Amino acid sequence: MKTRHVGMMLVGLLLAAPASAESWRATGFAEDDRNIVTGALIDAFRFHAEAAATWYLNQLEGNLVSQKTFSQFSHAMVSATYGAFEYTYTKDGVRNTRIYYAMSGRDDPPTGLPSGHTPMANFIAQDSTRIHAYIGANDQSAIRWTEIETDAIPDQHRRDAELKAVRTIERDIRSGVVTRGGRLQAFVSQPMCDSCEHVMHEFERIYGADIQVNYLEGNLSPAYRRFRRLINGFMNTVLVLVQRPSRSNHPTPPSGGACGSIFVQ
């Protein structure tokens, strides 16, 4: 485990923001046997994956799917970055925490199935403390993704999980649901890119947040490999469901609650 304080100046970014003495903290976990980060990430994955499984089964309408077709959906789910962003704030003298769950990539993961389906967001079950993080079509914000010189795809960071989370918290601040100046405790499945680090700098600078980011080290770390095995296990179980000869004896799962009982830990 290693902790670092991240300053404002980032190499390789085209930044307009001035340098600041403020810094936020980032701690990487190569091992996570105590589930300090992994537990929150499993919650973030299930928040999206259970809804995604219901959404996918709904599109199949009882039909079967080949493993090759399913792999388009499965790959998008297991390769995404997941994050749980716990924002603690004080409002009217009461201390509260809301957890913003974010998944990188398209709002509707590719499925290999015919288009025209209901948005996946309609299947996500959220409440007053567990929030689906997304970037609204009409969002007006100074917190934006940043193009990095080495990027192969233009605007590839506009769907980063960290940006989705921060922009959703920002909407809640502007609407008065939460207050500025809170504490953000983030749990992220991979090290942040330069664009996401800049997003954190801007959220700290504009809204006075106290930020601690906890992340799993890269793909070769034991902690990340363990997390990847867990989410692969979930998607493999969904594959078993869609390849069965018949699902006529299986009741339709409730919206947002599919496959909760089949998650492999």
PDB file of C-alpha atoms in Angstrom:
ATOM      1  CA  MET A   1       0.000   0.000   0.000  1.00  0.00           C
ATOM      2  CA  LYS A   2       1.370   3.425  -0.885  1.00  0.00           C
ATOM      3  CA  THR A   3      -0.030   6.906  -0.326  1.00  0.00           C
ATOM      4  CA  ARG A   4       0.816  10.014  -2.285  1.00  0.00           C
ATOM      5  CA  HIS A   5      -0.280  13.647  -2.207  1.00  0.00           C
ATOM      6  CA  VAL A   6      -1.222  14.844  -5.668  1.00  0.00           C
ATOM      7  CA  GLY A   7      -0.462  18.466  -6.536  1.00  0.00           C
ATOM      8  CA  MET A   8      -2.062  20.589  -9.208  1.00  0.00           C
ATOM      9  CA  MET A   9       0.645  20.483 -11.872  1.00  0.00           C
ATOM     10  CA  LEU A  10       0.319  17.396 -14.091  1.00  0.00           C
ATOM     11  CA  VAL A  11       2.758  16.530 -16.858  1.00  0.00           C
ATOM     12  CA  GLY A  12       1.289  15.927 -20.311  1.00  0.00           C
ATOM     13  CA  LEU A  13      -2.036  17.739 -19.767  1.00  0.00           C
ATOM     14  CA  LEU A  14      -3.248  20.813 -21.576  1.00  0.00           C
ATOM     15  CA  LEU A  15      -4.417  22.564 -18.400  1.00  0.00           C
ATOM     16  CA  ALA A  16      -5.817  26.035 -17.974  1.00  0.00           C
ATOM     17  CA  ALA A  17      -6.096  25.818 -14.188  1.00  0.00           C
ATOM     18  CA  PRO A  18      -3.458  27.634 -12.088  1.00  0.00           C
ATOM     19  CA  ALA A  19      -1.168  25.806  -9.704  1.00  0.00           C
ATOM     20  CA  SER A  20      -2.410  25.418  -6.136  1.00  0.00           C
ATOM     21  CA  ALA A  21      -0.850  24.520  -2.826  1.00  0.00           C
ATOM     22  CA  GLU A  22      -3.787  22.247  -2.116  1.00  0.00           C
ATOM     23  CA  SER A  23      -3.494  18.541  -2.703  1.00  0.00           C
ATOM     24  CA  TRP A  24      -5.635  15.467  -2.356  1.00  0.00           C
ATOM     25  CA  ARG A  25      -4.507  12.031  -1.319  1.00  0.00           C
ATOM     26  CA  ALA A  26      -4.319   8.816  -3.315  1.00  0.00           C
ATOM     27  CA  THR A  27      -3.501   5.398  -1.865  1.00  0.00           C
ATOM     28  CA  GLY A  28      -2.787   2.377  -4.046  1.00  0.00           C
ATOM     29  CA  PHE A  29      -3.399  -1.206  -2.934  1.00  0.00           C
ATOM     30  CA  ALA A  30      -1.408  -4.012  -4.547  1.00  0.00           C
ATOM     31  CA  GLU A  31      -2.826  -6.422  -1.939  1.00  0.00           C
ATOM     32  CA  ASP A  32      -6.254  -6.073  -0.347  1.00  0.00           C
ATOM     33  CA  ASP A  33      -6.868  -9.140   1.801  1.00  0.00           C
ATOM     34  CA  ARG A  34      -8.944  -7.054   4.241  1.00  0.00           C
ATOM     35  CA  ASN A  35     -11.241  -5.847   1.424  1.00  0.00           C
ATOM     36  CA  ILE A  36     -10.649  -2.189   2.234  1.00  0.00           C
ATOM     37  CA  VAL A  37     -11.113  -1.290  -1.430  1.00  0.00           C
ATOM     38  CA  THR A  38     -12.454  -4.510  -2.951  1.00  0.00           C
ATOM     39  CA  GLY A  39     -15.577  -4.609  -0.789  1.00  0.00           C
ATOM     40  CA  ALA A  40     -16.692  -1.182  -2.017  1.00  0.00           C
ATOM     41  CA  LEU A  41     -15.821  -2.120  -5.605  1.00  0.00           C
ATOM     42  CA  ILE A  42     -17.895  -5.296  -5.459  1.00  0.00           C
ATOM     43  CA  ASP A  43     -20.829  -3.138  -4.349  1.00  0.00           C
ATOM     44  CA  ALA A  44     -20.186  -0.788  -7.290  1.00  0.00           C
ATOM     45  CA  PHE A  45     -19.962  -3.675  -9.742  1.00  0.00           C
ATOM     46  CA  ARG A  46     -23.139  -5.353  -8.471  1.00  0.00           C
ATOM     47  CA  PHE A  47     -24.994  -2.031  -8.537  1.00  0.00           C
ATOM     48  CA  HIS A  48     -24.416  -1.948 -12.298  1.00  0.00           C
ATOM     49  CA  ALA A  49     -24.069  -5.634 -13.214  1.00  0.00           C
ATOM     50  CA  GLU A  50     -27.302  -6.879 -11.646  1.00  0.00           C
ATOM     51  CA  ALA A  51     -29.211  -4.186 -13.534  1.00  0.00           C
ATOM     52  CA  ALA A  52     -27.231  -4.933 -16.696  1.00  0.00           C
ATOM     53  CA  ALA A  53     -28.038  -8.652 -16.456  1.00  0.00           C
ATOM     54  CA  THR A  54     -31.761  -7.912 -16.134  1.00  0.00           C
ATOM     55  CA  TRP A  55     -31.517  -5.455 -19.035  1.00  0.00           C
ATOM     56  CA  TYR A  56     -29.736  -8.039 -21.196  1.00  0.00           C
ATOM     57  CA  LEU A  57     -32.181 -10.855 -20.374  1.00  0.00           C
ATOM     58  CA  ASN A  58     -35.063  -8.503 -21.111  1.00  0.00           C
ATOM     59  CA  GLN A  59     -33.682  -7.879 -24.599  1.00  0.00           C
ATOM     60  CA  LEU A  60     -33.321 -11.604 -25.284  1.00  0.00           C
ATOM     61  CA  GLU A  61     -37.049 -12.155 -24.588  1.00  0.00           C
ATOM     62  CA  GLY A  62     -36.397 -15.813 -23.792  1.00  0.00           C
ATOM     63  CA  ASN A  63     -34.162 -16.478 -26.796  1.00  0.00           C
ATOM     64  CA  LEU A  64     -30.693 -18.007 -26.640  1.00  0.00           C
ATOM     65  CA  VAL A  65     -27.453 -16.267 -27.470  1.00  0.00           C
ATOM     66  CA  SER A  66     -24.084 -17.587 -28.614  1.00  0.00           C
ATOM     67  CA  GLN A  67     -21.037 -17.207 -26.429  1.00  0.00           C
ATOM     68  CA  LYS A  68     -19.446 -15.075 -29.158  1.00  0.00           C
ATOM     69  CA  THR A  69     -22.354 -12.637 -29.107  1.00  0.00           C
ATOM     70  CA  PHE A  70     -22.487 -12.592 -25.324  1.00  0.00           C
ATOM     71  CA  SER A  71     -18.750 -11.878 -25.137  1.00  0.00           C
ATOM     72  CA  GLN A  72     -19.316  -8.365 -26.522  1.00  0.00           C
ATOM     73  CA  PHE A  73     -21.492  -7.561 -23.523  1.00  0.00           C
ATOM     74  CA  SER A  74     -19.351  -9.485 -21.046  1.00  0.00           C
ATOM     75  CA  HIS A  75     -16.100  -7.862 -22.171  1.00  0.00           C
ATOM     76  CA  ALA A  76     -17.576  -4.376 -21.781  1.00  0.00           C
ATOM     77  CA  MET A  77     -18.702  -5.203 -18.246  1.00  0.00           C
ATOM     78  CA  VAL A  78     -15.488  -6.805 -16.985  1.00  0.00           C
ATOM     79  CA  SER A  79     -13.089  -4.328 -18.613  1.00  0.00           C
ATOM     80  CA  ALA A  80     -14.828  -1.203 -17.288  1.00  0.00           C
ATOM     81  CA  THR A  81     -13.485   0.843 -14.401  1.00  0.00           C
ATOM     82  CA  TYR A  82     -15.777   0.772 -11.356  1.00  0.00           C
ATOM     83  CA  GLY A  83     -15.889   3.218  -8.493  1.00  0.00           C
ATOM     84  CA  ALA A  84     -17.736   3.857  -5.241  1.00  0.00           C
ATOM     85  CA  PHE A  85     -17.566   7.521  -4.233  1.00  0.00           C
ATOM     86  CA  GLU A  86     -18.711   8.186  -0.661  1.00  0.00           C
ATOM     87  CA  TYR A  87     -19.527  11.874  -0.198  1.00  0.00           C
ATOM     88  CA  THR A  88     -20.033  12.939   3.424  1.00  0.00           C
ATOM     89  CA  TYR A  89     -21.477  16.391   4.072  1.00  0.00           C
ATOM     90  CA  THR A  90     -23.280  18.392   6.757  1.00  0.00           C
ATOM     91  CA  LYS A  91     -26.666  19.921   6.033  1.00  0.00           C
ATOM     92  CA  ASP A  92     -28.879  21.668   8.595  1.00  0.00           C
ATOM     93  CA  GLY A  93     -26.552  20.437  11.316  1.00  0.00           C
ATOM     94  CA  VAL A  94     -26.912  16.787  10.303  1.00  0.00           C
ATOM     95  CA  ARG A  95     -24.049  14.717   8.901  1.00  0.00           C
ATOM     96  CA  ASN A  96     -25.000  12.512   5.935  1.00  0.00           C
ATOM     97  CA  THR A  97     -23.291  10.257   3.399  1.00  0.00           C
ATOM     98  CA  ARG A  98     -24.351   9.444  -0.136  1.00  0.00           C
ATOM     99  CA  ILE A  99     -22.576   6.791  -2.206  1.00  0.00           C
ATOM    100  CA  TYR A 100     -22.242   7.485  -5.918  1.00  0.00           C
ATOM    101  CA  TYR A 101     -21.610   4.357  -7.996  1.00  0.00           C
ATOM    102  CA  ALA A 102     -19.875   4.849 -11.335  1.00  0.00           C
ATOM    103  CA  MET A 103     -18.921   2.621 -14.257  1.00  0.00           C
ATOM    104  CA  SER A 104     -16.769   3.833 -17.135  1.00  0.00           C
ATOM    105  CA  GLY A 105     -17.838   3.526 -20.753  1.00  0.00           C
ATOM    106  CA  ARG A 106     -21.100   3.939 -22.604  1.00  0.00           C
ATOM    107  CA  ASP A 107     -24.277   4.271 -20.560  1.00  0.00           C
ATOM    108  CA  ASP A 108     -25.604   1.267 -22.491  1.00  0.00           C
ATOM    109  CA  PRO A 109     -22.811  -1.308 -22.899  1.00  0.00           C
ATOM    110  CA  PRO A 110     -22.565  -2.970 -26.335  1.00  0.00           C
ATOM    111  CA  THR A 111     -24.580  -6.189 -26.498  1.00  0.00           C
ATOM    112  CA  GLY A 112     -24.325  -7.480 -30.062  1.00  0.00           C
ATOM    113  CA  LEU A 113     -28.143  -7.543 -30.042  1.00  0.00           C
ATOM    114  CA  PRO A 114     -30.570  -5.483 -32.152  1.00  0.00           C
ATOM    115  CA  SER A 115     -30.836  -1.851 -31.062  1.00  0.00           C
ATOM    116  CA  GLY A 116     -33.965  -0.026 -29.963  1.00  0.00           C
ATOM    117  CA  HIS A 117     -34.003  -1.355 -26.412  1.00  0.00           C
ATOM    118  CA  THR A 118     -34.923   0.436 -23.198  1.00  0.00           C
ATOM    119  CA  PRO A 119     -31.936   2.284 -21.653  1.00  0.00           C
ATOM    120  CA  MET A 120     -30.056   0.276 -19.050  1.00  0.00           C
ATOM    121  CA  ALA A 121     -30.469   3.133 -16.566  1.00  0.00           C
ATOM    122  CA  ASN A 122     -34.169   2.226 -16.329  1.00  0.00           C
ATOM    123  CA  PHE A 123     -33.169  -1.048 -14.656  1.00  0.00           C
ATOM    124  CA  ILE A 124     -30.831   0.459 -12.055  1.00  0.00           C
ATOM    125  CA  ALA A 125     -32.253   0.470  -8.533  1.00  0.00           C
ATOM    126  CA  GLN A 126     -31.113   3.492  -6.559  1.00  0.00           C
ATOM    127  CA  ASP A 127     -32.364   5.224  -3.431  1.00  0.00           C
ATOM    128  CA  SER A 128     -31.605   8.312  -1.348  1.00  0.00           C
ATOM    129  CA  THR A 129     -28.148   7.063  -0.340  1.00  0.00           C
ATOM    130  CA  ARG A 130     -27.071   4.850  -3.285  1.00  0.00           C
ATOM    131  CA  ILE A 131     -26.851   6.962  -6.422  1.00  0.00           C
ATOM    132  CA  HIS A 132     -26.277   6.106 -10.085  1.00  0.00           C
ATOM    133  CA  ALA A 133     -23.501   8.375 -11.396  1.00  0.00           C
ATOM    134  CA  TYR A 134     -23.774   9.640 -14.965  1.00  0.00           C
ATOM    135  CA  ILE A 135     -23.129  12.719 -17.086  1.00  0.00           C
ATOM    136  CA  GLY A 136     -26.347  14.507 -17.990  1.00  0.00           C
ATOM    137  CA  ALA A 137     -26.963  15.582 -21.567  1.00  0.00           C
ATOM    138  CA  ASN A 138     -27.530  19.192 -20.458  1.00  0.00           C
ATOM    139  CA  ASP A 139     -24.828  19.422 -17.790  1.00  0.00           C
ATOM    140  CA  GLN A 140     -23.066  22.779 -17.619  1.00  0.00           C
ATOM    141  CA  SER A 141     -19.794  22.360 -15.771  1.00  0.00           C
ATOM    142  CA  ALA A 142     -16.252  23.648 -15.596  1.00  0.00           C
ATOM    143  CA  ILE A 143     -15.148  20.142 -14.624  1.00  0.00           C
ATOM    144  CA  ARG A 144     -14.350  18.420 -17.886  1.00  0.00           C
ATOM    145  CA  TRP A 145     -12.316  15.563 -19.227  1.00  0.00           C
ATOM    146  CA  THR A 146      -8.901  16.397 -20.647  1.00  0.00           C
ATOM    147  CA  GLU A 147      -7.319  15.229 -23.856  1.00  0.00           C
ATOM    148  CA  ILE A 148      -3.930  13.655 -23.248  1.00  0.00           C
ATOM    149  CA  GLU A 149      -1.225  13.876 -25.887  1.00  0.00           C
ATOM    150  CA  THR A 150      -0.851  10.099 -26.080  1.00  0.00           C
ATOM    151  CA  ASP A 151      -4.595   9.396 -26.508  1.00  0.00           C
ATOM    152  CA  ALA A 152      -5.391   7.364 -29.613  1.00  0.00           C
ATOM    153  CA  ILE A 153      -9.109   8.252 -29.556  1.00  0.00           C
ATOM    154  CA  PRO A 154     -10.388  11.852 -29.275  1.00  0.00           C
ATOM    155  CA  ASP A 155     -12.428  12.564 -26.133  1.00  0.00           C
ATOM    156  CA  GLN A 156     -11.861   9.039 -24.859  1.00  0.00           C
ATOM    157  CA  HIS A 157     -11.987  10.274 -21.248  1.00  0.00           C
ATOM    158  CA  ARG A 158     -15.451  11.831 -21.440  1.00  0.00           C
ATOM    159  CA  ARG A 159     -16.922   8.553 -20.105  1.00  0.00           C
ATOM    160  CA  ASP A 160     -14.464   7.961 -17.258  1.00  0.00           C
ATOM    161  CA  ALA A 161     -16.013   6.685 -14.032  1.00  0.00           C
ATOM    162  CA  GLU A 162     -14.357   9.420 -11.970  1.00  0.00           C
ATOM    163  CA  LEU A 163     -15.806  12.168 -14.160  1.00  0.00           C
ATOM    164  CA  LYS A 164     -19.292  10.640 -13.984  1.00  0.00           C
ATOM    165  CA  ALA A 165     -19.117  10.543 -10.189  1.00  0.00           C
ATOM    166  CA  VAL A 166     -17.840  14.081  -9.708  1.00  0.00           C
ATOM    167  CA  ARG A 167     -20.331  15.565 -12.165  1.00  0.00           C
ATOM    168  CA  THR A 168     -23.207  13.791 -10.401  1.00  0.00           C
ATOM    169  CA  ILE A 169     -22.088  15.109  -7.008  1.00  0.00           C
ATOM    170  CA  GLU A 170     -21.780  18.553  -8.586  1.00  0.00           C
ATOM    171  CA  ARG A 171     -25.397  18.387  -9.803  1.00  0.00           C
ATOM    172  CA  ASP A 172     -26.493  17.484  -6.287  1.00  0.00           C
ATOM    173  CA  ILE A 173     -24.528  20.419  -4.840  1.00  0.00           C
ATOM    174  CA  ARG A 174     -26.089  22.834  -7.308  1.00  0.00           C
ATOM    175  CA  SER A 175     -29.592  21.529  -6.634  1.00  0.00           C
ATOM    176  CA  GLY A 176     -29.123  21.724  -2.862  1.00  0.00           C
ATOM    177  CA  VAL A 177     -29.356  17.988  -2.221  1.00  0.00           C
ATOM    178  CA  VAL A 178     -25.863  17.998  -0.676  1.00  0.00           C
ATOM    179  CA  THR A 179     -23.572  20.806   0.445  1.00  0.00           C
ATOM    180  CA  ARG A 180     -20.161  21.835  -0.824  1.00  0.00           C
ATOM    181  CA  GLY A 181     -17.015  21.368   1.257  1.00  0.00           C
ATOM    182  CA  GLY A 182     -17.706  17.719   2.088  1.00  0.00           C
ATOM    183  CA  ARG A 183     -15.359  14.759   2.313  1.00  0.00           C
ATOM    184  CA  LEU A 184     -15.047  12.488  -0.708  1.00  0.00           C
ATOM    185  CA  GLN A 185     -13.764   8.978  -0.009  1.00  0.00           C
ATOM    186  CA  ALA A 186     -13.333   7.248  -3.369  1.00  0.00           C
ATOM    187  CA  PHE A 187     -12.686   3.575  -4.126  1.00  0.00           C
ATOM    188  CA  VAL A 188     -11.616   2.910  -7.731  1.00  0.00           C
ATOM    189  CA  SER A 189     -10.750  -0.357  -9.465  1.00  0.00           C
ATOM    190  CA  GLN A 190      -7.707   0.979 -11.345  1.00  0.00           C
ATOM    191  CA  PRO A 191      -5.100   3.743 -11.000  1.00  0.00           C
ATOM    192  CA  MET A 192      -6.419   7.060 -12.262  1.00  0.00           C
ATOM    193  CA  CYS A 193      -5.276   8.522 -15.558  1.00  0.00           C
ATOM    194  CA  ASP A 194      -4.055  12.130 -15.803  1.00  0.00           C
ATOM    195  CA  SER A 195      -7.475  13.309 -16.960  1.00  0.00           C
ATOM    196  CA  CYS A 196      -9.167  11.816 -13.885  1.00  0.00           C
ATOM    197  CA  GLU A 197      -6.536  13.301 -11.588  1.00  0.00           C
ATOM    198  CA  HIS A 198      -7.308  16.703 -13.101  1.00  0.00           C
ATOM    199  CA  VAL A 199     -11.025  16.097 -12.471  1.00  0.00           C
ATOM    200  CA  MET A 200     -10.239  15.533  -8.783  1.00  0.00           C
ATOM    201  CA  HIS A 201      -8.110  18.684  -8.645  1.00  0.00           C
ATOM    202  CA  GLU A 202     -10.929  20.744 -10.111  1.00  0.00           C
ATOM    203  CA  PHE A 203     -13.565  19.300  -7.777  1.00  0.00           C
ATOM    204  CA  GLU A 204     -11.308  20.069  -4.812  1.00  0.00           C
ATOM    205  CA  ARG A 205     -10.582  23.583  -6.071  1.00  0.00           C
ATOM    206  CA  ILE A 206     -14.131  24.589  -7.012  1.00  0.00           C
ATOM    207  CA  TYR A 207     -16.118  22.910  -4.244  1.00  0.00           C
ATOM    208  CA  GLY A 208     -13.600  22.768  -1.403  1.00  0.00           C
ATOM    209  CA  ALA A 209     -13.844  19.007  -1.012  1.00  0.00           C
ATOM    210  CA  ASP A 210     -11.465  16.958   1.121  1.00  0.00           C
ATOM    211  CA  ILE A 211     -10.564  14.042  -1.155  1.00  0.00           C
ATOM    212  CA  GLN A 212      -9.064  10.632  -0.462  1.00  0.00           C
ATOM    213  CA  VAL A 213      -8.847   8.181  -3.373  1.00  0.00           C
ATOM    214  CA  ASN A 214      -8.173   4.487  -2.739  1.00  0.00           C
ATOM    215  CA  TYR A 215      -7.454   2.382  -5.802  1.00  0.00           C
ATOM    216  CA  LEU A 216      -6.301  -1.061  -6.833  1.00  0.00           C
ATOM    217  CA  GLU A 217      -2.871  -1.161  -8.419  1.00  0.00           C
ATOM    218  CA  GLY A 218      -2.574  -2.120 -12.098  1.00  0.00           C
ATOM    219  CA  ASN A 219      -3.594  -5.294 -13.904  1.00  0.00           C
ATOM    220  CA  LEU A 220      -0.689  -7.363 -12.591  1.00  0.00           C
ATOM    221  CA  SER A 221      -1.374  -6.688  -8.909  1.00  0.00           C
ATOM    222  CA  PRO A 222      -2.872  -9.500  -6.787  1.00  0.00           C
ATOM    223  CA  ALA A 223      -5.654  -7.165  -5.632  1.00  0.00           C
ATOM    224  CA  TYR A 224      -6.800  -6.345  -9.163  1.00  0.00           C
ATOM    225  CA  ARG A 225      -6.511  -9.940 -10.371  1.00  0.00           C
ATOM    226  CA  ARG A 226      -8.705 -11.059  -7.460  1.00  0.00           C
ATOM    227  CA  PHE A 227     -11.318  -8.409  -8.242  1.00  0.00           C
ATOM    228  CA  ARG A 228     -11.275  -9.396 -11.913  1.00  0.00           C
ATOM    229  CA  ARG A 229     -11.819 -13.070 -11.013  1.00  0.00           C
ATOM    230  CA  LEU A 230     -14.885 -12.126  -8.973  1.00  0.00           C
ATOM    231  CA  ILE A 231     -16.529 -10.107 -11.724  1.00  0.00           C
ATOM    232  CA  ASN A 232     -15.632 -12.719 -14.343  1.00  0.00           C
ATOM    233  CA  GLY A 233     -17.397 -15.268 -12.143  1.00  0.00           C
ATOM    234  CA  PHE A 234     -20.558 -13.193 -12.165  1.00  0.00           C
ATOM    235  CA  MET A 235     -20.553 -12.761 -15.947  1.00  0.00           C
ATOM    236  CA  ASN A 236     -19.836 -16.465 -16.497  1.00  0.00           C
ATOM    237  CA  THR A 237     -22.911 -17.285 -14.426  1.00  0.00           C
ATOM    238  CA  VAL A 238     -25.020 -14.940 -16.549  1.00  0.00           C
ATOM    239  CA  LEU A 239     -23.683 -16.762 -19.627  1.00  0.00           C
ATOM    240  CA  VAL A 240     -24.910 -20.060 -18.159  1.00  0.00           C
ATOM    241  CA  LEU A 241     -28.370 -18.525 -17.803  1.00  0.00           C
ATOM    242  CA  VAL A 242     -28.605 -17.293 -21.380  1.00  0.00           C
ATOM    243  CA  GLN A 243     -27.329 -20.581 -22.825  1.00  0.00           C
ATOM    244  CA  ARG A 244     -29.779 -22.831 -21.010  1.00  0.00           C
ATOM    245  CA  PRO A 245     -32.247 -24.723 -23.257  1.00  0.00           C
ATOM    246  CA  SER A 246     -35.179 -23.195 -21.403  1.00  0.00           C
ATOM    247  CA  ARG A 247     -35.723 -20.588 -18.752  1.00  0.00           C
ATOM    248  CA  SER A 248     -39.495 -21.087 -18.614  1.00  0.00           C
ATOM    249  CA  ASN A 249     -39.353 -22.199 -14.996  1.00  0.00           C
ATOM    250  CA  HIS A 250     -37.401 -19.165 -13.903  1.00  0.00           C
ATOM    251  CA  PRO A 251     -39.505 -16.180 -12.785  1.00  0.00           C
ATOM    252  CA  THR A 252     -38.659 -12.785 -14.240  1.00  0.00           C
ATOM    253  CA  PRO A 253     -36.286 -11.042 -11.818  1.00  0.00           C
ATOM    254  CA  PRO A 254     -37.289  -7.627 -10.471  1.00  0.00           C
ATOM    255  CA  SER A 255     -35.864  -4.518 -12.121  1.00  0.00           C
ATOM    256  CA  GLY A 256     -32.352  -3.845 -10.862  1.00  0.00           C
ATOM    257  CA  GLY A 257     -32.223  -7.019  -8.775  1.00  0.00           C
ATOM    258  CA  ALA A 258     -31.252  -9.740 -11.196  1.00  0.00           C
ATOM    259  CA  CYS A 259     -28.699 -12.373 -10.399  1.00  0.00           C
ATOM    260  CA  GLY A 260     -28.039 -11.148  -6.876  1.00  0.00           C
ATOM    261  CA  SER A 261     -28.237 -14.722  -5.641  1.00  0.00           C
ATOM    262  CA  ILE A 262     -25.769 -16.020  -8.214  1.00  0.00           C
ATOM    263  CA  PHE A 263     -22.909 -13.657  -7.515  1.00  0.00           C
ATOM    264  CA  VAL A 264     -19.765 -15.669  -6.825  1.00  0.00           C
ATOM    265  CA  GLN A 265     -17.567 -14.402  -3.991  1.00  0.00           C
TER     266      GLN A 265
END
